[in-house]
mmCIF file of C-alpha atoms in Angstrom:
data_model
loop_
_atom_site.group_PDB
_atom_site.id
_atom_site.type_symbol
_atom_site.label_atom_id
_atom_site.label_comp_id
_atom_site.label_asym_id
_atom_site.label_seq_id
_atom_site.Cartn_x
_atom_site.Cartn_y
_atom_site.Cartn_z
ATOM 1 C CA MET A 1 -150.631 9.630 -54.961
ATOM 2 C CA LYS A 2 -153.112 11.075 -52.453
ATOM 3 C CA GLY A 3 -156.208 9.457 -50.890
ATOM 4 C CA LEU A 4 -158.924 10.751 -48.562
ATOM 5 C CA TYR A 5 -159.180 9.292 -45.058
ATOM 6 C CA PHE A 6 -161.480 9.647 -42.045
ATOM 7 C CA GLN A 7 -159.867 10.210 -38.660
ATOM 8 C CA GLN A 8 -161.236 7.332 -36.597
ATOM 9 C CA SER A 9 -160.607 9.015 -33.250
ATOM 10 C CA SER A 10 -162.980 11.871 -34.060
ATOM 11 C CA THR A 11 -166.626 11.868 -32.969
ATOM 12 C CA ASN A 12 -169.701 12.554 -35.046
ATOM 13 C CA GLU A 13 -169.631 16.124 -33.736
ATOM 14 C CA GLU A 14 -165.956 16.589 -34.588
ATOM 15 C CA ILE A 15 -165.635 15.102 -38.045
ATOM 16 C CA THR A 16 -162.169 15.141 -39.547
ATOM 17 C CA PHE A 17 -161.293 14.172 -43.116
ATOM 18 C CA VAL A 18 -157.716 14.438 -44.342
ATOM 19 C CA PHE A 19 -155.809 13.800 -47.561
ATOM 20 C CA GLN A 20 -152.749 11.593 -47.087
ATOM 21 C CA GLU A 21 -150.037 10.464 -49.438
ATOM 22 C CA ARG A 22 -150.293 6.771 -50.204
ATOM 23 C CA GLU A 23 -147.465 4.391 -50.896
ATOM 24 C CA SER A 24 -147.360 2.902 -54.388
ATOM 25 C CA LEU A 25 -149.533 -0.198 -54.766
ATOM 26 C CA PRO A 26 -147.837 -3.483 -53.906
ATOM 27 C CA VAL A 27 -147.455 -6.278 -56.438
ATOM 28 C CA ILE A 28 -150.951 -7.427 -57.378
ATOM 29 C CA GLU A 29 -151.756 -10.870 -55.927
ATOM 30 C CA ASP A 30 -153.854 -13.614 -57.462
ATOM 31 C CA ASN A 31 -157.558 -12.699 -57.832
ATOM 32 C CA PHE A 32 -156.820 -9.002 -57.338
ATOM 33 C CA VAL A 33 -156.924 -6.301 -60.002
ATOM 34 C CA LYS A 34 -155.535 -2.798 -60.265
ATOM 35 C CA LEU A 35 -158.381 -0.389 -60.928
ATOM 36 C CA GLN A 36 -158.041 3.090 -62.361
ATOM 37 C CA VAL A 37 -160.826 5.012 -60.658
ATOM 38 C CA LYS A 38 -163.000 7.235 -62.886
ATOM 39 C CA ALA A 39 -165.692 8.125 -60.331
ATOM 40 C CA CYS A 40 -166.379 7.553 -56.643
ATOM 41 C CA ALA A 41 -169.660 8.262 -54.823
ATOM 42 C CA LEU A 42 -169.746 9.616 -51.258
ATOM 43 C CA SER A 43 -171.786 8.019 -48.486
ATOM 44 C CA GLN A 44 -171.956 8.360 -44.715
ATOM 45 C CA ILE A 45 -169.428 6.370 -42.716
ATOM 46 C CA ASN A 46 -171.046 4.296 -39.959
ATOM 47 C CA THR A 47 -168.457 4.891 -37.254
ATOM 48 C CA LYS A 48 -170.442 2.935 -34.681
ATOM 49 C CA LEU A 49 -170.407 -0.144 -36.927
ATOM 50 C CA LEU A 50 -166.642 0.125 -37.393
ATOM 51 C CA VAL A 51 -166.167 0.153 -33.623
ATOM 52 C CA GLU A 52 -168.515 -2.801 -33.101
ATOM 53 C CA MET A 53 -166.674 -4.757 -35.824
ATOM 54 C CA LYS A 54 -163.369 -3.896 -34.074
ATOM 55 C CA MET A 55 -162.064 -2.178 -37.191
ATOM 56 C CA GLU A 56 -160.736 0.952 -35.467
ATOM 57 C CA LYS A 57 -157.796 2.601 -37.215
ATOM 58 C CA ASP A 58 -156.093 5.940 -36.803
ATOM 59 C CA PHE A 59 -157.194 6.736 -40.352
ATOM 60 C CA PHE A 60 -159.944 4.932 -42.228
ATOM 61 C CA PRO A 61 -160.174 5.065 -46.042
ATOM 62 C CA VAL A 62 -163.075 7.079 -47.526
ATOM 63 C CA GLY A 63 -165.052 6.194 -50.643
ATOM 64 C CA ARG A 64 -166.174 2.656 -51.464
ATOM 65 C CA GLU A 65 -168.606 2.993 -54.410
ATOM 66 C CA VAL A 66 -166.239 3.220 -57.319
ATOM 67 C CA ALA A 67 -166.374 2.974 -61.096
ATOM 68 C CA GLY A 68 -163.234 2.545 -63.140
ATOM 69 C CA ILE A 69 -161.746 1.213 -66.321
ATOM 70 C CA VAL A 70 -163.525 -1.995 -67.393
ATOM 71 C CA LEU A 71 -164.827 -2.855 -63.903
ATOM 72 C CA GLU A 72 -166.734 -1.238 -61.067
ATOM 73 C CA GLY A 73 -168.047 -2.209 -57.618
ATOM 74 C CA ILE A 74 -168.258 -1.472 -53.885
ATOM 75 C CA LEU A 75 -165.062 -1.886 -51.911
ATOM 76 C CA PRO A 76 -165.414 -4.279 -48.952
ATOM 77 C CA LEU A 77 -165.795 -2.833 -45.460
ATOM 78 C CA ASP A 78 -162.235 -3.858 -44.544
ATOM 79 C CA SER A 79 -160.597 -2.373 -47.666
ATOM 80 C CA GLU A 80 -157.342 -0.552 -46.913
ATOM 81 C CA ASP A 81 -157.583 1.563 -50.079
ATOM 82 C CA PRO A 82 -159.761 4.661 -50.310
ATOM 83 C CA GLY A 83 -161.982 4.876 -53.377
ATOM 84 C CA LEU A 84 -161.037 8.545 -53.533
ATOM 85 C CA CYS A 85 -157.711 7.799 -55.101
ATOM 86 C CA GLU A 86 -156.565 7.503 -58.717
ATOM 87 C CA VAL A 87 -155.514 3.831 -58.570
ATOM 88 C CA ILE A 88 -156.591 1.138 -56.105
ATOM 89 C CA LYS A 89 -156.283 -2.614 -55.577
ATOM 90 C CA VAL A 90 -159.542 -4.593 -55.534
ATOM 91 C CA HIS A 91 -160.397 -8.270 -55.226
ATOM 92 C CA GLU A 92 -162.220 -9.519 -58.302
ATOM 93 C CA HIS A 93 -165.060 -10.879 -56.181
ATOM 94 C CA TYR A 94 -166.226 -7.336 -55.457
ATOM 95 C CA LEU A 95 -166.457 -6.248 -59.103
ATOM 96 C CA VAL A 96 -168.912 -6.537 -61.962
ATOM 97 C CA HIS A 97 -168.770 -5.294 -65.522
ATOM 98 C CA LYS A 98 -170.144 -1.848 -66.226
ATOM 99 C CA PRO A 99 -172.274 -1.579 -69.385
ATOM 100 C CA ALA A 100 -170.621 0.635 -71.984
ATOM 101 C CA LYS A 101 -173.573 3.077 -72.200
ATOM 102 C CA VAL A 102 -173.611 3.795 -68.450
ATOM 103 C CA PRO A 103 -171.575 6.887 -67.466
ATOM 104 C CA TRP A 104 -168.905 6.513 -64.787
ATOM 105 C CA THR A 105 -170.631 8.912 -62.420
ATOM 106 C CA GLU A 106 -173.999 7.133 -62.678
ATOM 107 C CA ALA A 107 -172.389 3.732 -62.085
ATOM 108 C CA ALA A 108 -170.656 4.919 -58.919
ATOM 109 C CA GLY A 109 -173.638 7.015 -57.769
ATOM 110 C CA THR A 110 -176.202 4.221 -58.110
ATOM 111 C CA ILE A 111 -174.477 1.057 -56.974
ATOM 112 C CA ARG A 112 -174.825 1.438 -53.197
ATOM 113 C CA ASP A 113 -178.428 2.703 -53.222
ATOM 114 C CA GLY A 114 -179.278 -0.054 -55.699
ATOM 115 C CA VAL A 115 -177.874 -2.690 -53.323
ATOM 116 C CA ARG A 116 -179.822 -1.171 -50.422
ATOM 117 C CA ALA A 117 -183.066 -1.096 -52.415
ATOM 118 C CA TYR A 118 -182.649 -4.718 -53.514
ATOM 119 C CA THR A 119 -181.830 -5.802 -49.974
ATOM 120 C CA ALA A 120 -184.886 -4.032 -48.547
ATOM 121 C CA LEU A 121 -187.502 -4.818 -51.181
ATOM 122 C CA HIS A 122 -186.389 -8.183 -52.541
ATOM 123 C CA TYR A 123 -184.607 -10.044 -49.759
ATOM 124 C CA LEU A 124 -186.196 -8.520 -46.634
ATOM 125 C CA SER A 125 -189.785 -7.804 -47.723
ATOM 126 C CA HIS A 126 -190.235 -10.137 -50.716
ATOM 127 C CA LEU A 127 -191.941 -7.514 -52.862
ATOM 128 C CA SER A 128 -194.305 -8.820 -55.520
ATOM 129 C CA PRO A 129 -196.728 -7.235 -58.056
ATOM 130 C CA GLY A 130 -199.810 -5.600 -56.560
ATOM 131 C CA LYS A 131 -198.294 -5.007 -53.115
ATOM 132 C CA SER A 132 -198.598 -1.566 -51.505
ATOM 133 C CA VAL A 133 -195.339 0.004 -50.363
ATOM 134 C CA LEU A 134 -194.714 3.076 -48.214
ATOM 135 C CA ILE A 135 -191.253 4.534 -48.932
ATOM 136 C CA MET A 136 -190.399 7.332 -46.531
ATOM 137 C CA ASP A 137 -188.531 10.399 -47.818
ATOM 138 C CA GLY A 138 -188.840 9.309 -51.423
ATOM 139 C CA VAL A 139 -186.937 12.272 -52.829
ATOM 140 C CA SER A 140 -183.666 11.184 -51.201
ATOM 141 C CA ALA A 141 -181.041 9.455 -53.340
ATOM 142 C CA PHE A 142 -181.928 6.078 -51.800
ATOM 143 C CA GLY A 143 -185.670 6.741 -51.738
ATOM 144 C CA THR A 144 -185.717 7.545 -55.445
ATOM 145 C CA ILE A 145 -184.006 4.281 -56.387
ATOM 146 C CA ALA A 146 -186.290 2.312 -54.040
ATOM 147 C CA ILE A 147 -189.372 3.888 -55.658
ATOM 148 C CA GLN A 148 -188.115 3.039 -59.159
ATOM 149 C CA LEU A 149 -187.419 -0.583 -58.148
ATOM 150 C CA ALA A 150 -190.841 -0.918 -56.524
ATOM 151 C CA HIS A 151 -192.582 0.459 -59.609
ATOM 152 C CA HIS A 152 -190.583 -1.920 -61.817
ATOM 153 C CA ARG A 153 -191.831 -4.833 -59.692
ATOM 154 C CA GLY A 154 -195.454 -3.723 -60.145
ATOM 155 C CA ALA A 155 -196.052 -2.344 -56.671
ATOM 156 C CA LYS A 156 -198.360 0.498 -55.611
ATOM 157 C CA VAL A 157 -196.092 3.162 -54.122
ATOM 158 C CA ILE A 158 -196.887 5.718 -51.429
ATOM 159 C CA SER A 159 -194.220 8.176 -50.299
ATOM 160 C CA THR A 160 -193.656 11.052 -47.908
ATOM 161 C CA ALA A 161 -192.182 14.514 -48.583
ATOM 162 C CA HIS A 162 -190.537 16.829 -46.073
ATOM 163 C CA SER A 163 -191.160 20.041 -48.031
ATOM 164 C CA LEU A 164 -193.349 21.443 -50.786
ATOM 165 C CA GLU A 165 -190.397 21.227 -53.188
ATOM 166 C CA ASP A 166 -189.906 17.553 -52.354
ATOM 167 C CA LYS A 167 -193.635 16.905 -52.880
ATOM 168 C CA GLN A 168 -193.555 18.530 -56.314
ATOM 169 C CA SER A 169 -190.477 16.503 -57.290
ATOM 170 C CA LEU A 170 -192.143 13.247 -56.290
ATOM 171 C CA GLU A 171 -195.331 14.133 -58.142
ATOM 172 C CA LYS A 172 -193.308 14.531 -61.342
ATOM 173 C CA LEU A 173 -191.905 10.970 -61.186
ATOM 174 C CA ARG A 174 -193.049 8.532 -63.868
ATOM 175 C CA PRO A 175 -194.593 6.054 -63.349
ATOM 176 C CA SER A 176 -196.585 8.229 -60.952
ATOM 177 C CA ILE A 177 -196.761 7.628 -57.232
ATOM 178 C CA ALA A 178 -200.197 6.635 -55.881
ATOM 179 C CA ARG A 179 -199.995 9.267 -53.124
ATOM 180 C CA VAL A 180 -197.422 11.740 -51.827
ATOM 181 C CA ILE A 181 -197.950 12.659 -48.167
ATOM 182 C CA ASP A 182 -196.495 16.067 -47.227
ATOM 183 C CA VAL A 183 -195.423 15.792 -43.587
ATOM 184 C CA SER A 184 -193.626 19.140 -43.435
ATOM 185 C CA ASN A 185 -196.431 21.220 -41.891
ATOM 186 C CA GLY A 186 -197.652 18.622 -39.368
ATOM 187 C CA LYS A 187 -201.268 18.895 -40.590
ATOM 188 C CA VAL A 188 -201.302 15.682 -42.577
ATOM 189 C CA HIS A 189 -200.975 12.405 -40.660
ATOM 190 C CA VAL A 190 -199.084 9.651 -42.444
ATOM 191 C CA VAL A 191 -201.285 6.939 -40.881
ATOM 192 C CA GLU A 192 -204.495 8.532 -42.102
ATOM 193 C CA GLY A 193 -203.058 9.010 -45.599
ATOM 194 C CA CYS A 194 -201.931 5.390 -45.889
ATOM 195 C CA LEU A 195 -205.175 3.911 -44.530
ATOM 196 C CA GLU A 196 -207.213 6.110 -46.859
ATOM 197 C CA GLU A 197 -205.145 5.071 -49.871
ATOM 198 C CA THR A 198 -205.422 1.347 -49.018
ATOM 199 C CA GLY A 199 -209.116 1.348 -48.136
ATOM 200 C CA GLY A 200 -208.373 0.922 -44.455
ATOM 201 C CA LEU A 201 -206.373 -2.275 -44.950
ATOM 202 C CA GLY A 202 -202.901 -0.798 -44.284
ATOM 203 C CA VAL A 203 -199.797 -1.096 -46.402
ATOM 204 C CA ASP A 204 -197.988 -4.349 -47.128
ATOM 205 C CA ILE A 205 -194.440 -3.008 -46.858
ATOM 206 C CA VAL A 206 -192.929 -0.011 -45.048
ATOM 207 C CA LEU A 207 -189.407 1.192 -45.779
ATOM 208 C CA ASP A 208 -188.593 3.909 -43.275
ATOM 209 C CA ALA A 209 -185.904 6.589 -43.194
ATOM 210 C CA GLY A 210 -185.648 6.471 -39.416
ATOM 211 C CA VAL A 211 -188.363 6.725 -36.758
ATOM 212 C CA ARG A 212 -189.035 8.561 -33.519
ATOM 213 C CA LEU A 213 -188.849 6.361 -30.452
ATOM 214 C CA TYR A 214 -190.028 8.930 -27.917
ATOM 215 C CA SER A 215 -192.225 12.024 -27.742
ATOM 216 C CA LYS A 216 -191.248 15.086 -29.757
ATOM 217 C CA ASP A 217 -190.035 16.815 -26.605
ATOM 218 C CA ASP A 218 -187.432 14.068 -26.024
ATOM 219 C CA GLU A 219 -186.142 13.766 -29.605
ATOM 220 C CA PRO A 220 -183.446 15.846 -31.378
ATOM 221 C CA ALA A 221 -184.609 18.427 -33.925
ATOM 222 C CA VAL A 222 -183.440 16.309 -36.887
ATOM 223 C CA LYS A 223 -186.003 13.634 -35.957
ATOM 224 C CA LEU A 224 -189.061 15.823 -35.501
ATOM 225 C CA GLN A 225 -190.416 15.179 -38.991
ATOM 226 C CA LEU A 226 -190.008 11.422 -38.724
ATOM 227 C CA PRO A 227 -193.030 9.255 -37.889
ATOM 228 C CA HIS A 228 -193.308 7.687 -34.464
ATOM 229 C CA LYS A 229 -192.797 3.916 -34.246
ATOM 230 C CA HIS A 230 -196.445 3.590 -33.181
ATOM 231 C CA ASP A 231 -197.478 5.248 -36.436
ATOM 232 C CA ILE A 232 -195.579 2.671 -38.499
ATOM 233 C CA ILE A 233 -197.177 -0.208 -36.608
ATOM 234 C CA ALA A 234 -200.630 1.371 -36.979
ATOM 235 C CA LEU A 235 -200.406 1.722 -40.773
ATOM 236 C CA LEU A 236 -199.058 -1.799 -41.362
ATOM 237 C CA GLY A 237 -201.558 -4.237 -42.862
ATOM 238 C CA VAL A 238 -202.062 -7.872 -41.885
ATOM 239 C CA GLY A 239 -198.913 -9.828 -42.692
ATOM 240 C CA GLY A 240 -197.093 -6.551 -43.328
ATOM 241 C CA ARG A 241 -193.328 -6.138 -43.327
ATOM 242 C CA TRP A 242 -191.547 -3.193 -41.750
ATOM 243 C CA VAL A 243 -188.011 -2.646 -43.022
ATOM 244 C CA THR A 244 -186.278 -0.170 -40.774
ATOM 245 C CA THR A 245 -183.020 1.780 -40.886
ATOM 246 C CA GLU A 246 -183.332 2.569 -37.171
ATOM 247 C CA GLU A 247 -180.497 0.499 -35.693
ATOM 248 C CA ASN A 248 -181.516 1.286 -32.079
ATOM 249 C CA LEU A 249 -185.222 0.482 -32.524
ATOM 250 C CA GLN A 250 -186.915 -0.356 -29.216
ATOM 251 C CA LEU A 251 -190.227 -2.200 -29.187
ATOM 252 C CA ASP A 252 -192.227 -2.341 -25.950
ATOM 253 C CA PRO A 253 -194.446 -5.336 -25.122
ATOM 254 C CA PRO A 254 -197.625 -3.575 -26.412
ATOM 255 C CA ASP A 255 -195.812 -2.875 -29.708
ATOM 256 C CA SER A 256 -194.800 -6.505 -30.077
ATOM 257 C CA HIS A 257 -198.318 -7.654 -29.214
ATOM 258 C CA CYS A 258 -199.819 -5.414 -31.913
ATOM 259 C CA LEU A 259 -197.304 -6.785 -34.467
ATOM 260 C CA PHE A 260 -198.204 -10.328 -33.309
ATOM 261 C CA LEU A 261 -201.900 -9.725 -33.855
ATOM 262 C CA LYS A 262 -201.216 -8.517 -37.378
ATOM 263 C CA GLY A 263 -198.747 -11.329 -38.124
ATOM 264 C CA ALA A 264 -196.346 -8.548 -39.134
ATOM 265 C CA THR A 265 -192.550 -8.696 -39.144
ATOM 266 C CA VAL A 266 -189.719 -6.241 -38.571
ATOM 267 C CA ALA A 267 -186.451 -6.421 -40.523
ATOM 268 C CA PHE A 268 -183.355 -4.278 -40.170
ATOM 269 C CA LEU A 269 -181.730 -2.826 -43.281
ATOM 270 C CA ASN A 270 -177.973 -3.187 -43.015
ATOM 271 C CA ASP A 271 -176.521 -3.402 -46.532
ATOM 272 C CA GLU A 272 -173.059 -4.247 -45.088
ATOM 273 C CA VAL A 273 -174.227 -7.825 -44.378
ATOM 274 C CA TRP A 274 -173.295 -8.856 -47.916
ATOM 275 C CA ASN A 275 -169.636 -8.145 -47.133
ATOM 276 C CA LEU A 276 -169.698 -9.827 -43.731
ATOM 277 C CA ALA A 277 -170.332 -13.408 -44.890
ATOM 278 C CA ASN A 278 -168.572 -15.091 -47.815
ATOM 279 C CA ALA A 279 -171.525 -17.468 -48.193
ATOM 280 C CA GLN A 280 -173.571 -14.529 -49.556
ATOM 281 C CA GLN A 281 -171.020 -13.612 -52.241
ATOM 282 C CA GLY A 282 -172.995 -15.140 -55.132
ATOM 283 C CA LYS A 283 -176.193 -13.277 -54.265
ATOM 284 C CA TYR A 284 -174.224 -10.059 -53.780
ATOM 285 C CA LEU A 285 -172.642 -10.270 -57.232
ATOM 286 C CA CYS A 286 -176.071 -10.994 -58.782
ATOM 287 C CA ILE A 287 -177.432 -7.842 -57.140
ATOM 288 C CA LEU A 288 -174.505 -5.724 -58.403
ATOM 289 C CA LYS A 289 -174.936 -7.084 -61.912
ATOM 290 C CA ASP A 290 -178.709 -6.517 -61.909
ATOM 291 C CA VAL A 291 -178.298 -2.957 -60.630
ATOM 292 C CA MET A 292 -175.999 -2.193 -63.553
ATOM 293 C CA GLU A 293 -178.392 -3.797 -66.033
ATOM 294 C CA LYS A 294 -181.334 -1.782 -64.730
ATOM 295 C CA LEU A 295 -179.247 1.388 -64.847
ATOM 296 C CA SER A 296 -178.357 0.651 -68.448
ATOM 297 C CA ALA A 297 -182.021 -0.101 -69.309
ATOM 298 C CA GLY A 298 -183.240 3.158 -67.772
ATOM 299 C CA VAL A 299 -185.152 1.540 -64.909
ATOM 300 C CA PHE A 300 -182.875 3.298 -62.421
ATOM 301 C CA ARG A 301 -182.559 7.056 -62.908
ATOM 302 C CA PRO A 302 -180.368 8.293 -60.013
ATOM 303 C CA GLN A 303 -180.653 11.766 -58.510
ATOM 304 C CA LEU A 304 -177.028 12.944 -58.764
ATOM 305 C CA ASP A 305 -175.556 16.288 -57.906
ATOM 306 C CA GLU A 306 -173.052 17.890 -60.262
ATOM 307 C CA PRO A 307 -169.774 15.868 -60.248
ATOM 308 C CA ILE A 308 -167.057 17.395 -58.088
ATOM 309 C CA PRO A 309 -163.253 17.277 -58.484
ATOM 310 C CA LEU A 310 -161.073 15.375 -56.049
ATOM 311 C CA TYR A 311 -159.806 18.509 -54.305
ATOM 312 C CA GLU A 312 -163.385 19.316 -53.159
ATOM 313 C CA ALA A 313 -164.011 15.802 -51.805
ATOM 314 C CA LYS A 314 -162.985 16.706 -48.237
ATOM 315 C CA VAL A 315 -165.559 19.500 -47.909
ATOM 316 C CA SER A 316 -168.252 17.492 -49.662
ATOM 317 C CA MET A 317 -167.647 14.452 -47.435
ATOM 318 C CA GLU A 318 -168.098 16.608 -44.336
ATOM 319 C CA VAL A 319 -171.549 17.581 -45.657
ATOM 320 C CA VAL A 320 -172.395 13.949 -46.474
ATOM 321 C CA GLN A 321 -171.327 12.735 -43.025
ATOM 322 C CA LYS A 322 -173.701 15.239 -41.429
ATOM 323 C CA ASN A 323 -176.500 13.912 -43.680
ATOM 324 C CA GLN A 324 -177.085 17.385 -45.101
ATOM 325 C CA GLU A 325 -177.041 16.456 -48.793
ATOM 326 C CA ARG A 326 -180.181 15.597 -50.817
ATOM 327 C CA LYS A 327 -178.696 14.408 -54.098
ATOM 328 C CA LYS A 328 -175.903 11.867 -54.369
ATOM 329 C CA GLN A 329 -172.419 13.375 -54.333
ATOM 330 C CA VAL A 330 -169.953 11.873 -56.827
ATOM 331 C CA VAL A 331 -166.260 12.683 -57.285
ATOM 332 C CA GLN A 332 -165.132 12.551 -60.910
ATOM 333 C CA PHE A 333 -161.506 11.907 -61.795
#
């Protein structure tokens, strides 16, 4: 039985994924179940986090968002089994029931982005009806789920698009987005668009997709379309909350002073925190269950690419690791 693994010794520039034969599963212990995998979604592996958590291995298992017979869930960060394998061993505390009407691919393809959206909008920014929310890169797999959750909570949603095609896709979403700001040509400023839409008050919540920390001349090409950190601070309203995915965010004293004057807060979105503390297990399972219920009810409508077979997982994972995919990639067994 083969599984897909990531070679831990490789760098982000030299990504290596390999299939390896796995030994047969050991005898299942108490509170563990044997899960026949039906679908597994692909997401980037945070190699820096693995090093910081001292979880280096010669080969690290790939694929943690799985859906299988009867149960589905996200494998914990320290799981020794790759989700990209026909049968795996999972602790029951990481599983919730999948509604019968939800397809395997949608269950696997939604669960992680659903957890991230809940973490950002519910636990970090305390979203409530009537709030204004800026969700950057709304056409991404995560951005789409975040927009749908924000709309479900009664928020006013503003989003950004990195191309004309992305802008048109966002404008077709229902419920409709209050404003889509096309940042692809550099002519439209995200701060001006947000202040105009909110009557000059600024937005209540910002969920970024990364930010620029320096001038455009000092940033890599992949970050040129991202807003500068000063832009985010400028468009925040009084008491606003900035949820960032920028793990190396640096705030200078003038930045902190501006946030202080607004009574604004900054929170870091790291969805792995639910697996790092057992005390959070109850909340985590509630999120997983609610994500599945909203998927079944049609609140969540994930943007999935066509399912791929297991033998194409290696090539697809290389694309995902380079952050070159737009729709969620899901392997179907």
